[in-house]
């Protein structure tokens, strides 16, 4: 088990930036069958306290959680649709949280 607590100063204004002023807690857990449900519970706690998840390190975030945490999603999608109208740039994360069309990865 690994946990890291950091304090951030004022955040930036990036469209999908996760940090803002306050604390961040990073935790790594062993993978097992119960982990996705456990992580979704932690996601709900984070959301209920006005926090965000770090997209680059996320494994299970739902589209609804992403939409609630990232208020500038539509601005990001407008830029992405302008520069990548054929959705050639994609990832499992982007499909899972609804940033590009396609079947979400389970």
mmCIF file of N, CA and C in Angstrom, residues 11 14 17 31 33 36-37 39 42 47 49-50 57 59 66 68 70-73 75 78 81 89 93-94 97 100-101:
data_model
loop_
_atom_site.group_PDB
_atom_site.id
_atom_site.type_symbol
_atom_site.label_atom_id
_atom_site.label_comp_id
_atom_site.label_asym_id
_atom_site.label_seq_id
_atom_site.Cartn_x
_atom_site.Cartn_y
_atom_site.Cartn_z
ATOM 1 N N UNK A 11 -4.361 26.637 -8.299
ATOM 2 C CA UNK A 11 -4.329 25.795 -9.482
ATOM 3 C C UNK A 11 -4.221 26.600 -10.755
ATOM 4 N N UNK A 14 -6.372 25.034 -16.761
ATOM 5 C CA UNK A 14 -6.425 24.091 -17.871
ATOM 6 C C UNK A 14 -7.789 23.439 -17.977
ATOM 7 N N UNK A 17 -7.350 20.086 -16.185
ATOM 8 C CA UNK A 17 -6.404 20.043 -15.068
ATOM 9 C C UNK A 17 -7.124 19.610 -13.805
ATOM 10 N N UNK A 31 -4.693 -4.973 -6.852
ATOM 11 C CA UNK A 31 -5.825 -5.278 -7.728
ATOM 12 C C UNK A 31 -6.476 -6.578 -7.275
ATOM 13 N N UNK A 33 -10.866 -8.448 -7.247
ATOM 14 C CA UNK A 33 -12.219 -8.343 -7.796
ATOM 15 C C UNK A 33 -13.065 -7.260 -7.130
ATOM 16 N N UNK A 36 -12.749 -2.375 -8.124
ATOM 17 C CA UNK A 36 -13.537 -1.361 -8.856
ATOM 18 C C UNK A 36 -14.667 -0.758 -8.028
ATOM 19 N N UNK A 37 -15.410 -1.582 -7.318
ATOM 20 C CA UNK A 37 -16.506 -1.061 -6.487
ATOM 21 C C UNK A 37 -15.964 -0.187 -5.354
ATOM 22 N N UNK A 39 -13.153 1.568 -5.402
ATOM 23 C CA UNK A 39 -12.696 2.829 -5.993
ATOM 24 C C UNK A 39 -13.867 3.731 -6.361
ATOM 25 N N UNK A 42 -14.786 5.535 -3.325
ATOM 26 C CA UNK A 42 -13.860 6.641 -3.061
ATOM 27 C C UNK A 42 -14.111 7.804 -4.010
ATOM 28 N N UNK A 47 -16.023 13.317 -4.927
ATOM 29 C CA UNK A 47 -16.998 14.202 -5.575
ATOM 30 C C UNK A 47 -17.829 14.953 -4.543
ATOM 31 N N UNK A 49 -17.014 15.967 -1.754
ATOM 32 C CA UNK A 49 -16.204 16.993 -1.087
ATOM 33 C C UNK A 49 -15.603 17.991 -2.067
ATOM 34 N N UNK A 50 -16.124 18.001 -3.292
ATOM 35 C CA UNK A 50 -15.691 18.996 -4.272
ATOM 36 C C UNK A 50 -14.349 18.717 -4.909
ATOM 37 N N UNK A 57 -4.102 8.943 -13.976
ATOM 38 C CA UNK A 57 -3.889 7.813 -13.079
ATOM 39 C C UNK A 57 -5.177 7.086 -12.737
ATOM 40 N N UNK A 59 -8.505 4.619 -13.123
ATOM 41 C CA UNK A 59 -8.752 3.298 -13.694
ATOM 42 C C UNK A 59 -10.228 2.958 -13.829
ATOM 43 N N UNK A 66 -16.964 11.835 -14.130
ATOM 44 C CA UNK A 66 -16.127 12.759 -14.900
ATOM 45 C C UNK A 66 -16.876 14.055 -15.184
ATOM 46 N N UNK A 68 -19.317 15.432 -13.637
ATOM 47 C CA UNK A 68 -19.551 16.209 -12.416
ATOM 48 C C UNK A 68 -18.269 16.876 -11.912
ATOM 49 N N UNK A 70 -15.413 17.636 -13.816
ATOM 50 C CA UNK A 70 -14.705 18.470 -14.793
ATOM 51 C C UNK A 70 -15.686 19.388 -15.504
ATOM 52 N N UNK A 71 -15.890 20.564 -14.943
ATOM 53 C CA UNK A 71 -16.890 21.512 -15.448
ATOM 54 C C UNK A 71 -16.536 22.094 -16.815
ATOM 55 N N UNK A 72 -15.281 21.964 -17.254
ATOM 56 C CA UNK A 72 -14.871 22.524 -18.550
ATOM 57 C C UNK A 72 -14.820 21.457 -19.649
ATOM 58 N N UNK A 73 -15.486 20.350 -19.417
ATOM 59 C CA UNK A 73 -15.530 19.242 -20.371
ATOM 60 C C UNK A 73 -15.979 19.711 -21.750
ATOM 61 N N UNK A 75 -15.868 22.623 -23.144
ATOM 62 C CA UNK A 75 -14.840 23.450 -23.790
ATOM 63 C C UNK A 75 -13.742 22.566 -24.380
ATOM 64 N N UNK A 78 -15.021 20.866 -27.523
ATOM 65 C CA UNK A 78 -15.084 21.784 -28.666
ATOM 66 C C UNK A 78 -13.712 21.882 -29.339
ATOM 67 N N UNK A 81 -12.925 18.399 -30.977
ATOM 68 C CA UNK A 81 -13.702 18.187 -32.197
ATOM 69 C C UNK A 81 -13.204 19.057 -33.352
ATOM 70 N N UNK A 89 -7.585 10.437 -32.469
ATOM 71 C CA UNK A 89 -6.882 10.414 -31.184
ATOM 72 C C UNK A 89 -7.845 9.879 -30.137
ATOM 73 N N UNK A 93 -9.306 5.375 -21.678
ATOM 74 C CA UNK A 93 -9.882 6.351 -20.745
ATOM 75 C C UNK A 93 -10.876 7.257 -21.462
ATOM 76 N N UNK A 94 -10.491 7.800 -22.605
ATOM 77 C CA UNK A 94 -11.370 8.718 -23.340
ATOM 78 C C UNK A 94 -12.676 8.031 -23.731
ATOM 79 N N UNK A 97 -14.872 7.435 -20.371
ATOM 80 C CA UNK A 97 -15.539 8.594 -19.762
ATOM 81 C C UNK A 97 -16.322 9.428 -20.773
ATOM 82 N N UNK A 100 -14.656 10.427 -26.411
ATOM 83 C CA UNK A 100 -14.699 10.023 -27.822
ATOM 84 C C UNK A 100 -15.727 8.915 -27.954
ATOM 85 N N UNK A 101 -16.328 8.793 -29.128
ATOM 86 C CA UNK A 101 -17.289 7.699 -29.308
ATOM 87 C C UNK A 101 -16.571 6.359 -29.288
#
